[in-house]
Short mmCIF file of C-alpha atoms in Angstrom, two decimals:
data_model
loop_
_atom_site.label_atom_id
_atom_site.label_comp_id
_atom_site.label_asym_id
_atom_site.label_seq_id
_atom_site.Cartn_x
_atom_site.Cartn_y
_atom_site.Cartn_z
CA MET A 11 -41.97 -1.72 -11.98
CA LYS A 12 -39.52 0.81 -10.60
CA THR A 13 -36.06 1.07 -9.03
CA LYS A 14 -34.94 4.27 -7.37
CA THR A 15 -31.50 5.16 -6.05
CA ALA A 16 -30.65 8.34 -4.17
CA ILE A 17 -27.26 9.38 -2.77
CA VAL A 18 -26.86 12.41 -0.50
CA LEU A 19 -23.51 13.94 0.41
CA SER A 20 -23.23 16.40 3.29
CA LEU A 21 -20.87 17.43 6.10
CA VAL A 22 -19.44 15.63 9.09
CA THR A 23 -16.45 15.35 11.41
CA LEU A 24 -15.43 13.58 14.59
CA ILE A 25 -16.44 14.18 18.17
CA GLY A 26 -14.28 15.36 21.03
CA ALA A 27 -10.62 16.24 21.37
CA VAL A 28 -7.91 13.61 21.36
CA ALA A 29 -6.15 13.60 24.71
CA ALA A 30 -2.90 15.51 25.04
CA ASN A 31 0.39 13.57 25.03
CA ALA A 32 -1.24 10.65 23.17
CA ALA A 33 1.13 7.75 22.69
CA PRO A 34 1.52 5.81 19.40
CA HIS A 35 -1.43 3.56 18.76
CA PRO A 36 -0.81 -0.21 18.71
CA PHE A 37 -0.73 -1.72 15.23
CA LEU A 38 -2.93 -4.66 14.24
CA LYS A 39 -2.54 -7.38 11.62
CA THR A 40 -4.10 -6.57 8.24
CA ARG A 41 -5.32 -10.15 7.86
CA ALA A 42 -7.53 -9.64 10.94
CA LYS A 43 -10.56 -7.60 9.86
CA TYR A 44 -11.09 -4.48 11.96
CA ARG A 45 -14.84 -5.07 11.60
CA ASP A 46 -17.12 -7.08 9.30
CA THR A 47 -20.77 -6.07 8.98
CA SER A 48 -21.24 -7.75 5.60
CA LYS A 49 -24.60 -9.38 5.07
CA PRO A 50 -23.92 -13.09 5.65
CA SER A 51 -23.92 -15.78 3.00
CA ALA A 52 -26.52 -18.54 3.31
CA VAL A 53 -25.25 -21.69 5.10
CA ALA A 54 -26.87 -25.09 5.62
CA THR A 55 -25.55 -28.37 7.08
CA VAL A 56 -26.66 -31.96 6.57
CA GLY A 57 -24.66 -34.50 8.59
CA LYS A 58 -20.99 -33.64 8.08
CA THR A 59 -21.67 -31.71 4.87
CA THR A 60 -21.91 -27.91 4.94
CA LEU A 61 -22.92 -25.83 1.94
CA MET A 62 -22.43 -22.05 1.66
CA ALA A 63 -23.98 -19.87 -1.06
CA ARG A 64 -23.19 -16.29 -2.07
CA ALA A 65 -25.11 -14.33 -4.76
CA LEU A 66 -23.58 -10.98 -5.71
CA VAL A 67 -25.44 -8.59 -8.03
CA ASN A 68 -23.53 -6.91 -10.87
CA ALA A 69 -24.09 -3.44 -12.30
CA ASP A 70 -25.86 -4.92 -15.37
CA GLY A 71 -28.58 -6.57 -13.27
CA THR A 72 -27.13 -10.08 -13.44
CA ALA A 73 -25.81 -11.92 -10.41
CA ASP A 74 -22.95 -14.35 -9.82
CA LEU A 75 -24.00 -17.27 -7.63
CA GLN A 76 -21.18 -19.18 -5.93
CA LEU A 77 -21.43 -22.38 -3.89
CA THR A 78 -18.76 -23.97 -1.71
CA THR A 79 -18.62 -26.90 0.67
CA GLY A 80 -16.08 -24.96 2.73
CA THR A 81 -15.54 -21.19 2.98
CA PHE A 82 -15.06 -18.31 0.54
CA GLU A 83 -12.37 -16.67 2.69
CA PRO A 84 -10.08 -18.45 2.88
CA ALA A 85 -11.03 -20.40 -0.26
CA VAL A 86 -11.42 -23.95 1.09
CA SER A 87 -13.75 -26.73 -0.12
CA TYR A 88 -14.33 -30.47 0.35
CA GLY A 89 -15.83 -33.36 -1.60
CA ASN A 90 -17.73 -32.72 -4.83
CA ILE A 91 -20.96 -30.97 -5.76
CA ASP A 92 -22.61 -33.52 -8.08
CA LYS A 93 -25.90 -31.80 -8.91
CA VAL A 94 -27.38 -28.32 -8.47
CA GLN A 95 -30.94 -27.04 -8.83
CA ILE A 96 -31.53 -23.26 -8.70
CA LYS A 97 -34.92 -21.54 -8.50
CA SER A 98 -36.08 -17.94 -8.29
CA LYS A 99 -38.98 -15.83 -9.59
CA SER A 100 -37.05 -13.87 -12.19
CA PHE A 101 -35.67 -16.85 -14.15
CA ASN A 102 -36.60 -20.41 -15.05
CA THR A 103 -35.43 -23.32 -12.89
CA ILE A 104 -31.83 -24.32 -13.61
CA ASN A 105 -30.70 -27.95 -13.29
CA ASP A 106 -26.99 -28.66 -13.58
CA ASN A 107 -26.08 -32.36 -13.34
CA GLN A 108 -23.00 -34.62 -13.54
CA LEU A 109 -20.65 -31.99 -12.17
CA LYS A 110 -16.97 -32.33 -11.26
CA ASN A 111 -15.78 -29.32 -9.28
CA ASN A 112 -13.93 -30.22 -6.03
CA GLY A 113 -16.68 -28.74 -3.90
CA THR A 114 -17.20 -25.38 -5.63
CA TYR A 115 -19.73 -24.18 -8.19
CA ALA A 116 -20.38 -20.84 -9.93
CA ILE A 117 -22.98 -19.58 -12.40
CA ASN A 118 -24.11 -16.21 -13.76
CA LEU A 119 -27.84 -15.61 -13.31
CA LYS A 120 -29.83 -13.19 -15.43
CA ALA A 121 -32.34 -10.70 -14.01
CA VAL A 122 -31.44 -10.82 -10.30
CA ASN A 123 -31.56 -7.79 -8.04
CA ARG A 124 -30.60 -6.86 -4.51
CA GLY A 125 -32.69 -8.57 -1.84
CA GLN A 126 -34.07 -11.26 -4.18
CA THR A 127 -34.16 -14.81 -2.76
CA ILE A 128 -32.61 -17.74 -4.63
CA ASP A 129 -33.41 -21.35 -3.65
CA VAL A 130 -30.58 -23.89 -4.04
CA LYS A 131 -30.59 -27.68 -3.77
CA ALA A 132 -27.21 -29.41 -4.05
CA HIS A 133 -26.15 -33.07 -4.04
CA VAL A 134 -22.73 -33.41 -2.39
CA SER A 135 -20.53 -36.52 -2.35
CA GLY A 136 -17.11 -37.44 -0.99
CA ILE A 137 -17.56 -36.10 2.53
CA THR A 138 -19.49 -38.78 4.43
CA GLY A 139 -18.08 -41.94 2.86
CA ARG A 140 -20.11 -43.16 -0.10
CA ASN A 141 -23.21 -41.21 0.92
CA VAL A 142 -24.60 -38.36 -1.15
CA ASP A 143 -25.97 -35.57 1.05
CA VAL A 144 -28.76 -33.35 -0.29
CA VAL A 145 -28.51 -29.80 1.07
CA ASP A 146 -31.18 -27.11 0.65
CA LEU A 147 -30.71 -23.41 1.38
CA THR A 148 -32.00 -19.98 0.37
CA GLU A 149 -29.58 -17.18 -0.45
CA THR A 150 -30.53 -13.49 -0.56
CA ALA A 151 -28.81 -11.55 -3.36
CA LYS A 152 -26.50 -8.71 -2.31
CA LEU A 153 -24.81 -5.96 -4.29
CA ARG A 154 -21.18 -6.56 -5.08
CA PRO A 155 -18.83 -4.38 -3.04
CA ASP A 156 -17.99 -1.04 -4.62
CA PRO A 157 -14.65 0.14 -3.18
CA ARG A 158 -13.74 3.56 -4.49
CA VAL A 159 -10.90 6.04 -3.95
CA VAL A 160 -12.64 9.20 -2.77
CA THR A 161 -9.69 11.58 -2.39
CA VAL A 162 -5.90 11.66 -2.62
CA ASN A 163 -4.37 13.94 0.02
CA VAL A 164 -0.86 15.21 -0.71
CA PRO A 165 0.74 18.67 -0.33
CA ALA A 166 0.50 20.72 -3.50
CA ASN A 167 4.22 21.51 -3.28
CA VAL A 168 7.01 19.41 -1.75
CA MET A 169 10.81 19.36 -1.66
CA VAL A 170 12.88 17.01 -3.74
CA ASP A 171 14.61 14.16 -1.86
CA THR A 172 12.23 14.73 1.09
CA PRO A 173 9.87 11.98 2.28
CA VAL A 174 6.22 12.96 1.82
CA ILE A 175 3.01 11.57 3.38
CA ILE A 176 0.47 10.67 0.70
CA ASP A 177 -2.89 9.55 2.02
CA ALA A 178 -5.99 8.26 0.20
CA THR A 179 -9.53 7.90 1.52
CA VAL A 180 -11.24 4.67 0.42
CA ARG A 181 -14.96 3.99 0.81
CA GLU A 182 -17.17 0.95 0.14
CA ALA A 183 -20.25 2.56 -1.38
CA ASN A 184 -22.83 -0.23 -1.78
CA GLY A 185 -23.14 -1.26 1.87
CA ASP A 186 -23.85 -5.00 1.50
CA VAL A 187 -20.49 -6.76 1.40
CA GLY A 188 -16.95 -5.79 2.38
CA THR A 189 -13.94 -6.50 0.19
CA ARG A 190 -10.18 -7.00 0.26
CA CYS A 191 -7.97 -5.28 -2.29
CA ASP A 192 -4.51 -3.86 -2.86
CA CYS A 193 -4.10 -0.09 -2.50
CA GLU A 194 -1.39 1.09 -4.92
CA LEU A 195 0.52 4.36 -5.19
CA ARG A 196 1.57 5.36 -8.71
CA VAL A 197 3.74 8.32 -9.69
CA ASP A 198 3.59 9.37 -13.35
CA GLY A 199 1.97 6.01 -14.12
CA THR A 200 4.54 3.79 -12.39
CA ARG A 201 3.68 1.83 -9.24
CA VAL A 202 6.03 2.86 -6.44
CA ASP A 203 4.33 1.52 -3.28
CA VAL A 204 1.43 -0.66 -2.16
CA ALA A 205 -0.61 -1.62 0.90
CA ARG A 206 -1.59 -5.23 0.25
CA GLY A 207 -4.80 -6.99 1.18
CA ILE A 208 -6.55 -4.10 2.92
CA TRP A 209 -10.08 -4.80 4.18
CA VAL A 210 -12.87 -2.27 3.60
CA ASP A 211 -16.01 -3.16 5.54
CA ALA A 212 -19.47 -2.90 3.98
CA GLY A 213 -20.31 0.82 3.96
CA GLY A 214 -16.98 1.54 5.64
CA VAL A 215 -14.32 4.20 5.15
CA VAL A 216 -10.57 3.57 5.56
CA SER A 217 -7.32 5.30 4.66
CA CYS A 218 -4.24 4.10 2.79
CA SER A 219 -1.10 5.90 3.94
CA PHE A 220 2.01 6.02 1.75
CA ARG A 221 5.41 7.57 2.20
CA HIS A 222 7.28 8.57 -0.96
CA THR A 223 10.42 10.50 -1.83
CA PHE A 224 10.47 12.33 -5.16
CA ALA A 225 13.91 12.09 -6.76
CA SER A 226 13.59 14.95 -9.27
CA VAL A 227 12.01 18.39 -9.47
CA GLY A 228 9.01 19.25 -11.62
CA ALA A 229 5.29 18.57 -11.82
CA LYS A 230 4.29 15.01 -10.89
CA SER A 231 1.06 13.04 -11.26
CA VAL A 232 0.18 11.04 -8.14
CA GLU A 233 -2.46 8.31 -8.40
CA VAL A 234 -3.88 5.91 -5.82
CA ALA A 235 -5.64 2.88 -7.31
CA LEU A 236 -7.41 -0.19 -5.93
CA THR A 237 -6.61 -3.52 -7.57
CA ALA A 238 -7.15 -7.26 -7.03
CA ALA A 239 -10.50 -6.77 -5.25
CA GLU A 240 -12.06 -9.95 -3.81
CA PRO A 241 -15.00 -10.19 -4.17
CA PHE A 242 -14.36 -8.28 -7.36
CA ASP A 243 -15.69 -4.78 -7.87
CA TYR A 244 -19.21 -3.62 -8.76
CA ASN A 245 -17.86 -0.55 -10.58
CA GLY A 246 -14.29 -0.52 -11.85
CA GLY A 247 -14.55 3.08 -13.01
CA ASN A 248 -14.10 4.68 -9.59
CA ASN A 249 -11.12 2.67 -8.32
CA ALA A 250 -8.54 5.44 -8.72
CA ALA A 251 -8.06 9.14 -8.02
CA THR A 252 -5.21 11.48 -8.92
CA ALA A 253 -3.55 14.65 -7.67
CA ARG A 254 -0.84 16.95 -9.03
CA VAL A 255 2.29 17.73 -7.01
CA GLY A 256 4.98 20.33 -7.61
CA VAL A 257 8.44 19.08 -6.56
CA ASN A 258 10.90 21.88 -5.77
CA ALA A 259 14.53 22.20 -4.75
CA PRO A 260 15.34 23.58 -1.24
CA GLN A 261 15.74 27.36 -1.26
CA ALA A 262 18.20 29.32 0.87
CA VAL A 263 15.63 31.42 2.72
CA SER A 264 16.18 32.46 6.33
CA LEU A 265 12.66 33.59 7.31
CA PRO A 266 10.87 31.50 9.98
CA MET A 267 8.52 28.94 8.41
CA PRO A 268 8.73 30.53 4.95
CA ARG A 269 6.86 27.72 3.16
CA TRP A 270 3.73 26.15 4.58
CA SER A 271 0.29 25.00 3.49
CA ALA A 272 -2.81 23.71 5.28
CA PHE A 273 -6.14 22.21 4.24
CA ALA A 274 -9.34 20.69 5.62
CA THR A 275 -12.12 18.86 3.81
CA GLU A 276 -15.17 16.87 4.87
CA THR A 277 -18.00 14.99 3.17
CA GLU A 278 -21.14 13.25 4.37
CA HIS A 279 -22.91 10.72 2.14
CA GLU A 280 -26.17 8.82 2.27
CA TYR A 281 -27.34 6.16 -0.16
CA GLU A 282 -30.97 5.05 -0.41
CA TYR A 283 -32.05 2.22 -2.68
CA TYR A 284 -35.63 1.40 -3.65
CA ALA A 285 -36.48 -1.51 -5.95
CA GLU A 286 -39.65 -2.97 -7.43
CA ALA A 287 -40.04 -5.88 -9.83
CA SER A 288 -42.78 -6.91 -12.23
CA TRP A 289 -44.00 -9.76 -9.98
CA GLY A 290 -44.52 -7.44 -6.97
CA TYR A 291 -41.10 -7.68 -5.31
CA ARG A 292 -40.03 -4.59 -3.31
CA ASN A 293 -36.81 -3.78 -1.46
CA TYR A 294 -35.35 -0.81 0.45
CA GLN A 295 -31.75 -0.31 1.59
CA TRP A 296 -29.90 2.57 3.28
CA VAL A 297 -26.15 3.19 3.53
CA GLY A 298 -24.48 6.15 5.23
CA GLY A 299 -20.87 7.17 5.74
CA TRP A 300 -18.40 10.02 5.75
CA GLU A 301 -14.88 11.25 5.02
CA ASN A 302 -12.92 13.91 6.92
CA VAL A 303 -9.27 14.98 6.54
CA THR A 304 -7.07 17.86 7.72
CA GLY A 305 -3.44 18.40 6.82
CA PHE A 306 -0.49 20.75 7.36
CA THR A 307 3.01 20.80 5.86
CA ALA A 308 5.89 23.24 6.27
CA SER A 309 9.57 23.55 5.37
CA TRP A 310 12.45 25.73 6.57
CA SER A 311 15.92 26.37 5.16
CA ASN A 312 19.31 26.94 6.77
CA ASP A 313 18.52 25.08 9.98
CA ASN A 314 18.31 21.68 11.66
CA LEU A 315 16.82 20.86 15.08
CA ASP A 316 18.32 18.68 17.80
CA LEU A 317 16.42 15.39 17.42
CA SER A 318 17.32 14.27 20.93
CA THR A 319 15.28 17.15 22.39
CA LEU A 320 12.73 17.58 19.58
CA ARG A 321 9.19 18.46 20.72
CA VAL A 322 6.17 18.48 18.38
CA SER A 323 2.62 19.74 19.07
CA TYR A 324 -0.49 19.88 16.89
CA VAL A 325 -3.86 21.47 17.80
CA GLU A 326 -6.86 21.67 15.48
CA LYS A 327 -9.92 23.86 16.09
CA SER A 328 -13.09 24.79 14.23
CA ASP A 329 -15.03 27.94 15.21
CA GLY A 330 -13.18 27.84 18.53
CA ASN A 331 -14.06 24.19 19.31
CA THR A 332 -11.05 21.93 19.82
CA ILE A 333 -11.09 18.81 17.65
CA VAL A 334 -7.54 17.50 18.14
CA ASP A 335 -5.16 18.46 20.97
CA LEU A 336 -1.79 16.68 20.74
CA ARG A 337 1.04 18.29 22.70
CA GLU A 338 4.57 16.91 22.74
CA MET A 339 3.70 13.78 20.79
CA GLU A 340 5.84 10.70 21.39
CA LEU A 341 8.31 10.44 18.51
CA ILE A 342 10.05 7.40 17.05
CA ARG A 343 13.31 7.61 15.13
CA ASN A 344 12.84 6.21 11.62
CA ASP A 345 15.39 6.27 8.80
CA ARG A 346 14.49 3.03 7.00
CA ALA A 347 12.99 4.47 3.84
CA TYR A 348 15.67 7.03 2.98
CA GLU A 349 18.96 5.19 2.65
CA GLY A 350 20.84 6.29 -0.47
CA ARG A 351 18.28 8.95 -1.41
CA SER A 352 19.54 12.17 0.15
CA PRO A 353 22.77 12.38 2.17
CA GLY A 354 22.29 12.90 5.88
CA VAL A 355 18.49 12.76 5.97
CA GLN A 356 17.13 12.03 9.46
CA CYS A 357 13.46 11.50 10.26
CA MET A 358 11.13 11.20 13.25
CA VAL A 359 7.65 9.64 13.10
CA ALA A 360 4.54 9.85 15.28
CA VAL A 361 1.52 7.64 14.61
CA THR A 362 -1.22 8.36 17.14
CA ASP A 363 -5.00 8.21 17.22
CA LEU A 364 -6.09 10.16 14.13
CA ILE A 365 -2.74 11.84 13.37
CA THR A 366 0.30 10.80 11.33
CA MET A 367 3.32 13.10 11.71
CA LEU A 368 6.53 12.88 9.68
CA TYR A 369 9.47 15.19 10.45
CA CYS A 370 12.67 15.07 8.35
CA GLN A 371 15.78 17.20 8.08
CA ALA A 372 19.16 17.22 6.31
CA PRO A 373 22.38 19.18 6.89
CA GLU A 374 23.91 21.62 4.41
CA HIS A 375 25.28 19.95 1.29
CA LYS A 376 28.26 21.56 -0.45
CA SER A 377 28.79 21.07 -4.17
CA SER A 378 31.47 18.61 -5.20
CA GLY A 379 31.48 19.83 -8.79
CA PRO A 380 29.27 20.07 -11.89
CA GLY A 381 26.08 18.08 -11.60
CA ASP A 382 26.12 18.20 -7.79
CA PRO A 383 24.43 21.46 -6.76
CA ALA A 384 24.91 22.86 -3.28
CA ARG A 385 21.88 22.76 -1.00
CA PRO A 386 21.18 24.56 2.23
CA ALA A 387 20.32 22.73 5.41
CA TRP A 388 16.57 22.13 5.55
CA LEU A 389 13.82 20.67 7.67
CA ASN A 390 10.30 19.58 6.77
CA ALA A 391 7.25 18.72 8.91
CA GLN A 392 3.98 17.11 7.81
CA PHE A 393 0.78 16.40 9.77
CA LEU A 394 -2.26 14.53 8.51
CA ARG A 395 -5.48 13.71 10.35
CA ARG A 396 -6.56 10.49 8.69
CA SER A 397 -10.02 9.60 7.45
CA GLY A 398 -12.13 6.55 8.17
CA ASP A 399 -12.26 3.67 10.62
CA VAL A 400 -8.65 2.50 10.22
CA THR A 401 -5.49 3.41 8.29
CA TYR A 402 -3.39 0.87 6.37
CA PHE A 403 0.31 1.71 6.08
CA SER A 404 2.11 0.77 2.88
CA SER A 405 5.34 -1.21 2.62
CA GLU A 406 7.42 1.99 2.29
CA TRP A 407 6.47 3.03 5.82
CA GLY A 408 8.40 0.08 7.20
CA LYS A 409 8.03 0.18 10.98
CA PRO A 410 6.80 3.55 12.28
CA THR A 411 6.77 2.01 15.77
CA PRO A 412 8.78 -0.96 17.06
CA ASP A 413 5.78 -3.32 16.99
CA ALA A 414 4.46 -2.39 13.52
CA PRO A 415 5.36 -4.85 10.74
CA GLU A 416 4.81 -3.85 7.13
CA GLY A 417 1.23 -3.81 5.92
CA ASP A 418 -0.44 -3.56 9.32
CA TYR A 419 -3.15 -1.07 10.24
CA VAL A 420 -3.98 1.33 13.03
CA LYS A 421 -7.45 2.12 14.35
CA ASN A 422 -8.42 5.77 14.10
CA ASP A 423 -9.94 6.21 17.54
CA SER A 424 -8.80 6.70 21.11
CA GLY A 425 -10.33 3.47 22.37
CA THR A 426 -13.19 5.29 24.09
CA ASN A 427 -14.92 7.18 21.28
CA THR A 428 -16.15 5.85 17.95
CA TYR A 429 -14.32 7.67 15.19
CA GLY A 430 -16.75 9.59 13.02
CA GLN A 431 -19.51 10.62 15.39
CA TRP A 432 -21.19 13.58 13.79
CA VAL A 433 -19.93 16.89 15.11
CA ARG A 434 -19.79 19.22 12.14
CA LEU A 435 -16.94 21.52 11.28
CA GLY A 436 -17.87 25.18 11.38
CA SER A 437 -17.05 27.88 8.87
CA GLU A 438 -13.52 28.62 10.13
CA MET A 439 -10.52 26.33 10.73
CA GLU A 440 -7.54 27.09 12.96
CA LEU A 441 -4.35 25.06 13.44
CA GLU A 442 -1.63 25.53 16.06
CA VAL A 443 1.63 23.82 15.11
CA GLU A 444 4.92 23.94 16.99
CA LEU A 445 8.30 22.23 16.51
CA ALA A 446 11.07 22.98 18.97
CA ASP A 447 14.24 21.70 20.56
CA ALA A 448 16.03 22.84 23.70
CA THR A 449 17.21 26.15 22.18
CA ARG A 450 14.66 27.33 19.55
CA SER A 451 11.12 26.95 18.35
CA TYR A 452 9.19 27.24 15.10
CA SER A 453 5.42 27.73 15.18
CA GLU A 454 2.57 28.63 12.87
CA ASN A 455 -1.12 29.39 13.38
CA PRO A 456 -2.95 29.13 10.02
CA ARG A 457 -6.60 30.18 9.87
CA PHE A 458 -8.83 29.71 6.85
CA THR A 459 -12.46 29.58 5.79
CA LEU A 460 -14.28 26.43 4.71
CA VAL A 461 -16.38 26.69 1.55
CA THR A 462 -19.29 24.34 0.80
CA GLU A 463 -19.81 22.98 -2.71
CA ARG A 464 -23.01 21.27 -3.84
CA ARG A 465 -23.02 18.55 -6.51
CA ASP A 466 -25.94 16.97 -8.35
CA TRP A 467 -26.10 13.90 -10.55
CA ASP A 468 -28.97 12.08 -12.28
CA ASP A 469 -29.25 8.76 -14.08
CA LEU A 470 -32.63 8.91 -15.79
CA TRP A 471 -35.11 6.06 -15.97
CA ARG A 472 -33.78 3.00 -17.78
CA CYS A 473 -34.50 -0.73 -17.98
CA TRP A 474 -31.90 -3.47 -17.55
CA ASN A 475 -34.24 -6.22 -18.73
CA GLU A 476 -37.93 -7.17 -18.76
CA TYR A 477 -38.01 -7.58 -14.97
CA TRP A 478 -36.11 -4.54 -13.64
CA CYS A 479 -36.18 -0.82 -14.41
CA GLY A 480 -34.95 2.14 -12.39
CA GLU A 481 -33.26 5.50 -11.97
CA ALA A 482 -30.53 6.99 -9.76
CA LYS A 483 -30.06 10.43 -8.20
CA MET A 484 -27.27 11.94 -6.13
CA ARG A 485 -27.08 15.26 -4.30
CA GLY A 486 -23.77 16.21 -2.72
CA TRP A 487 -22.14 18.71 -0.41
CA ILE A 488 -18.37 18.87 0.07
CA LYS A 489 -16.83 21.37 2.50
CA ASP A 490 -13.26 22.38 1.68
CA GLY A 491 -10.78 25.03 2.74
CA ARG A 492 -7.10 25.68 2.08
CA ALA A 493 -4.41 28.16 3.10
CA GLY A 494 -0.78 28.60 2.09
CA ALA A 495 2.26 30.84 2.45
CA GLY A 496 5.42 30.91 0.38
CA TYR A 497 4.47 28.29 -2.23
#
């Protein structure tokens, strides 16, 4: 008997250039799933009685079998499940009688693996008068969802009292069942923001986007964590990722664009699962996906731009091929998140297909005495090309566009192309960034090389119980490049 698992990571990106002058993308309700390719739960109906069964396999080789006379999402049930009989090849028949449960039932089953069939017979009362309906169905076991935080994307250095985009890439790694969870932002261990109830489809990739203002200078630990997963998580050890951020005070420097940084990273992953059991059972599964992010941030001192005539453009190229071409993006005034944090801060936001842009500035601040240091006028611009199928915006974002309530999401495609079609990044990245008003312009053209890193991981042969044994292998390639000036 043998179980084999192989995971391959390699390189991907998206296809085609986003059209110039792209308008903000319409926002959609988080409670409406952007897509659901989860393997379905077994359902059977007798008369007016419907029974649904879901068997989810845990990391220890057991499985949790759930029954309901209604639905799992939302959690609704009817009548009562009086008796249950459960059969499968890897365990003895289970008979559970004289039950009182309001139409739901749950049991942990030993020695169940992905793709194994489980036969259920249930006696249900309280739905069709005094009748007891007997419902038979067969459920196929699926792996629990494994949502994991792959990366946390935040500039390595930021200014104090300046709103910052913090973005996390989240992937469901097992490929059988999607999950809902909360995506939390923590700074030095304290939760400061959250995107609630995000949906990650089976095998899908999404982004959580946060906006945070650091109130003090110094080194900060930024963590994004997934909590309250439903169905709950296959592996709780990969639900968080961290990054370090240096928070600095504005400096009185007059050079054009004296402080900027840029980065690009991409990953391709493939998961193959082979299983064999002692009674001849065999199963094969394949899951593929990807992550891809590019970012740019810059700050200037001793200047502010005229927001009424502000123009912003962002172009991204790889080996001369244009990936994103956004010129004079439509901007929305947004000051909601900054009241009482830094005097005079004004911000503009653009949320388009793929790109989130946040521009903020503040006038010169003169000292009023000890403890109130003087600060030069400053401006700060941030661009982030988001990863995954959709991006969920946290409560701190408020309303980036007039029709975007808190907690909603935006699809990361132009409506004509599927986000994530495989056109690889080359060896060189080039960005063209410009911010201007009616009288002056700031621009930068960073170029940097992408470096590929290979990763290998092995989980040698082991047995979970007398029925199932196996091993796991992962090979990985991650392409990453960064550039900076003045930090």
